[in-house]
mmCIF file of C-alpha atoms in Angstrom:
data_model
loop_
_atom_site.group_PDB
_atom_site.id
_atom_site.type_symbol
_atom_site.label_atom_id
_atom_site.label_comp_id
_atom_site.label_asym_id
_atom_site.label_seq_id
_atom_site.Cartn_x
_atom_site.Cartn_y
_atom_site.Cartn_z
ATOM 1 C CA UNK A 1 13.719 70.329 -31.201
ATOM 2 C CA UNK A 2 10.408 71.015 -29.542
ATOM 3 C CA UNK A 3 9.113 67.541 -31.191
ATOM 4 C CA UNK A 4 11.889 65.374 -30.827
ATOM 5 C CA UNK A 5 11.370 66.763 -26.704
ATOM 6 C CA UNK A 6 7.490 65.708 -26.506
ATOM 7 C CA UNK A 7 8.999 62.303 -27.502
ATOM 8 C CA UNK A 8 11.296 62.140 -24.971
ATOM 9 C CA UNK A 9 9.248 63.163 -22.485
ATOM 10 C CA UNK A 10 6.071 60.718 -23.751
ATOM 11 C CA UNK A 11 9.110 57.734 -23.762
ATOM 12 C CA UNK A 12 10.128 58.898 -20.530
ATOM 13 C CA UNK A 13 5.983 58.594 -19.217
ATOM 14 C CA UNK A 14 6.242 55.539 -21.283
ATOM 15 C CA UNK A 15 8.775 53.806 -19.332
ATOM 16 C CA UNK A 16 7.322 55.347 -16.063
ATOM 17 C CA UNK A 17 3.801 53.566 -16.917
ATOM 18 C CA UNK A 18 5.679 50.135 -17.835
ATOM 19 C CA UNK A 19 7.772 50.429 -14.412
ATOM 20 C CA UNK A 20 4.040 50.919 -12.297
ATOM 21 C CA UNK A 21 2.727 47.966 -14.054
ATOM 22 C CA UNK A 22 5.851 45.598 -13.527
ATOM 23 C CA UNK A 23 5.870 46.481 -9.925
ATOM 24 C CA UNK A 24 1.674 46.089 -9.803
ATOM 25 C CA UNK A 25 3.058 42.368 -10.859
ATOM 26 C CA UNK A 26 5.114 41.676 -8.852
ATOM 27 C CA UNK A 27 3.152 42.977 -5.716
ATOM 28 C CA UNK A 28 -0.133 40.962 -7.200
ATOM 29 C CA UNK A 29 2.482 37.798 -7.162
ATOM 30 C CA UNK A 30 3.392 38.637 -3.802
ATOM 31 C CA UNK A 31 0.088 38.714 -1.977
ATOM 32 C CA UNK A 32 -0.983 35.747 -4.217
ATOM 33 C CA UNK A 33 2.603 34.262 -1.884
ATOM 34 C CA UNK A 34 1.057 35.589 1.169
ATOM 35 C CA UNK A 35 -2.129 34.144 0.512
ATOM 36 C CA UNK A 36 -1.058 30.686 -0.111
ATOM 37 C CA UNK A 37 1.316 31.179 3.112
ATOM 38 C CA UNK A 38 -1.517 31.648 4.679
ATOM 39 C CA UNK A 39 -4.160 29.006 3.658
ATOM 40 C CA UNK A 40 -0.895 26.721 4.133
ATOM 41 C CA UNK A 41 -0.420 27.689 7.604
ATOM 42 C CA UNK A 42 -4.231 27.596 8.565
ATOM 43 C CA UNK A 43 -4.269 23.948 6.860
ATOM 44 C CA UNK A 44 -1.065 23.381 9.452
ATOM 45 C CA UNK A 45 -2.771 24.722 12.320
ATOM 46 C CA UNK A 46 -5.806 22.251 11.556
ATOM 47 C CA UNK A 47 -3.590 19.498 11.211
ATOM 48 C CA UNK A 48 -1.636 19.706 14.491
ATOM 49 C CA UNK A 49 -4.876 20.518 16.379
ATOM 50 C CA UNK A 50 -6.164 16.768 15.063
ATOM 51 C CA UNK A 51 -3.145 15.217 15.761
ATOM 52 C CA UNK A 52 -0.109 16.658 18.793
ATOM 53 C CA UNK A 53 3.404 15.971 18.448
ATOM 54 C CA UNK A 54 2.582 13.371 21.430
ATOM 55 C CA UNK A 55 0.410 11.338 19.563
ATOM 56 C CA UNK A 56 2.502 11.063 16.203
ATOM 57 C CA UNK A 57 5.055 10.029 18.993
ATOM 58 C CA UNK A 58 2.913 6.853 20.481
ATOM 59 C CA UNK A 59 2.173 6.144 17.132
ATOM 60 C CA UNK A 60 5.801 5.894 16.300
ATOM 61 C CA UNK A 61 6.240 3.905 19.773
ATOM 62 C CA UNK A 62 3.559 1.764 18.631
ATOM 63 C CA UNK A 63 4.757 1.167 15.221
ATOM 64 C CA UNK A 64 8.460 -0.053 16.285
ATOM 65 C CA UNK A 65 6.912 -1.821 19.503
ATOM 66 C CA UNK A 66 4.496 -3.659 16.987
ATOM 67 C CA UNK A 67 7.580 -4.367 14.148
ATOM 68 C CA UNK A 68 9.939 -5.764 16.986
ATOM 69 C CA UNK A 69 7.321 -8.135 18.129
ATOM 70 C CA UNK A 70 6.755 -9.081 14.245
ATOM 71 C CA UNK A 71 11.104 -9.443 13.979
ATOM 72 C CA UNK A 72 10.542 -11.424 17.072
ATOM 73 C CA UNK A 73 7.410 -14.222 16.440
ATOM 74 C CA UNK A 74 9.676 -14.246 12.962
ATOM 75 C CA UNK A 75 13.175 -15.068 13.929
ATOM 76 C CA UNK A 76 11.263 -17.789 16.126
ATOM 77 C CA UNK A 77 9.468 -19.169 13.268
ATOM 78 C CA UNK A 78 12.663 -19.642 11.213
ATOM 79 C CA UNK A 79 14.702 -20.922 14.634
ATOM 80 C CA UNK A 80 17.160 -18.152 14.834
ATOM 81 C CA UNK A 81 17.532 -18.251 18.647
ATOM 82 C CA UNK A 82 19.922 -15.629 19.973
ATOM 83 C CA UNK A 83 21.688 -18.007 22.494
ATOM 84 C CA UNK A 84 21.094 -21.297 23.917
ATOM 85 C CA UNK A 85 19.216 -21.131 26.703
ATOM 86 C CA UNK A 86 16.330 -20.203 24.433
ATOM 87 C CA UNK A 87 17.377 -23.087 21.878
ATOM 88 C CA UNK A 88 17.110 -25.788 25.324
ATOM 89 C CA UNK A 89 14.555 -23.971 27.072
ATOM 90 C CA UNK A 90 12.206 -24.519 23.928
ATOM 91 C CA UNK A 91 13.611 -27.435 23.156
ATOM 92 C CA UNK A 92 12.959 -29.383 27.037
ATOM 93 C CA UNK A 93 9.621 -27.754 26.492
ATOM 94 C CA UNK A 94 8.960 -29.481 23.010
ATOM 95 C CA UNK A 95 9.931 -32.387 24.910
ATOM 96 C CA UNK A 96 7.150 -31.752 27.925
ATOM 97 C CA UNK A 97 4.823 -31.195 25.455
ATOM 98 C CA UNK A 98 5.069 -33.909 23.548
ATOM 99 C CA UNK A 99 5.896 -36.647 26.329
ATOM 100 C CA UNK A 100 2.782 -36.375 27.773
ATOM 101 C CA UNK A 101 1.518 -39.254 29.550
ATOM 102 C CA UNK A 102 -1.667 -41.406 28.315
ATOM 103 C CA UNK A 103 -3.473 -40.849 30.570
ATOM 104 C CA UNK A 104 -3.335 -36.781 29.337
ATOM 105 C CA UNK A 105 -4.246 -38.182 25.697
ATOM 106 C CA UNK A 106 -6.856 -39.945 26.390
ATOM 107 C CA UNK A 107 -8.228 -37.228 27.655
ATOM 108 C CA UNK A 108 -7.848 -34.932 25.637
ATOM 109 C CA UNK A 109 -9.390 -37.098 23.170
ATOM 110 C CA UNK A 110 -12.610 -37.878 25.619
ATOM 111 C CA UNK A 111 -12.590 -33.737 25.859
ATOM 112 C CA UNK A 112 -12.713 -33.499 22.000
ATOM 113 C CA UNK A 113 -15.556 -36.324 21.874
ATOM 114 C CA UNK A 114 -17.887 -34.613 24.591
ATOM 115 C CA UNK A 115 -18.150 -30.893 22.561
ATOM 116 C CA UNK A 116 -21.846 -30.929 20.721
ATOM 117 C CA UNK A 117 -21.744 -30.855 17.234
ATOM 118 C CA UNK A 118 -23.651 -27.437 17.202
ATOM 119 C CA UNK A 119 -20.287 -26.441 18.721
ATOM 120 C CA UNK A 120 -18.840 -27.758 15.579
ATOM 121 C CA UNK A 121 -18.724 -25.361 12.615
ATOM 122 C CA UNK A 122 -18.137 -27.064 9.015
ATOM 123 C CA UNK A 123 -19.076 -26.571 5.595
ATOM 124 C CA UNK A 124 -21.837 -27.426 3.860
ATOM 125 C CA UNK A 125 -20.933 -30.359 1.548
ATOM 126 C CA UNK A 126 -22.404 -29.501 -1.995
ATOM 127 C CA UNK A 127 -25.718 -31.036 -3.655
ATOM 128 C CA UNK A 128 -24.642 -31.059 -7.063
ATOM 129 C CA UNK A 129 -23.171 -34.439 -8.825
ATOM 130 C CA UNK A 130 -19.078 -34.339 -9.823
ATOM 131 C CA UNK A 131 -18.724 -33.600 -12.947
ATOM 132 C CA UNK A 132 -17.072 -36.150 -14.836
ATOM 133 C CA UNK A 133 -14.742 -34.999 -17.511
ATOM 134 C CA UNK A 134 -14.186 -37.358 -20.887
ATOM 135 C CA UNK A 135 -10.776 -38.934 -21.118
ATOM 136 C CA UNK A 136 -7.431 -38.141 -22.188
ATOM 137 C CA UNK A 137 -6.601 -38.748 -25.866
ATOM 138 C CA UNK A 138 -3.688 -41.583 -25.237
ATOM 139 C CA UNK A 139 -2.402 -41.020 -28.835
ATOM 140 C CA UNK A 140 -0.357 -38.350 -29.934
ATOM 141 C CA UNK A 141 -1.779 -35.127 -31.567
ATOM 142 C CA UNK A 142 -0.426 -33.513 -34.686
ATOM 143 C CA UNK A 143 -0.888 -29.616 -33.757
ATOM 144 C CA UNK A 144 0.128 -28.338 -36.800
ATOM 145 C CA UNK A 145 -3.068 -30.466 -38.680
ATOM 146 C CA UNK A 146 -4.250 -28.941 -36.249
ATOM 147 C CA UNK A 147 -3.558 -25.162 -36.502
ATOM 148 C CA UNK A 148 -3.799 -25.604 -40.098
ATOM 149 C CA UNK A 149 -7.554 -26.350 -39.830
ATOM 150 C CA UNK A 150 -8.202 -23.185 -37.899
ATOM 151 C CA UNK A 151 -6.119 -21.295 -40.002
ATOM 152 C CA UNK A 152 -8.132 -22.656 -42.529
ATOM 153 C CA UNK A 153 -11.723 -22.477 -40.409
ATOM 154 C CA UNK A 154 -10.759 -18.377 -39.408
ATOM 155 C CA UNK A 155 -10.019 -17.860 -42.873
ATOM 156 C CA UNK A 156 -13.560 -18.838 -44.569
ATOM 157 C CA UNK A 157 -15.564 -17.396 -41.951
ATOM 158 C CA UNK A 158 -12.987 -13.966 -43.037
ATOM 159 C CA UNK A 159 -14.821 -14.553 -46.341
#
């Protein structure tokens, strides 16, 4: 009986030790989680110092404005107009541009002729002679024979 009591006491002590180990592991995990939360908070605070909510709002507004401008340009280029007034206004503007008087056209030609050659940047012309390619055969080529010849050549190389 005495030994049974000792075994029971030892089992109770062992159970207590296991419970303590579990609690220590749990607290260790809690400490790691708290440290990770602390580091995450510090990182977020650092990011907030670099960019405030107002900066983000301004950036989003600028992006929205740019997208709106892009859509407007795309619709104009694609010929989509919101109403007939815009279409008639653009057509009249086009007619005004296309129906310029001859004196305006001649004036524009004179202005373009008066440009100095150093103001115009043209690409360099290559100095190499043009490569002349051999003529393309006009007769029919038997592809099967060529493939057989290549197979024979490859087999000879492997040997």
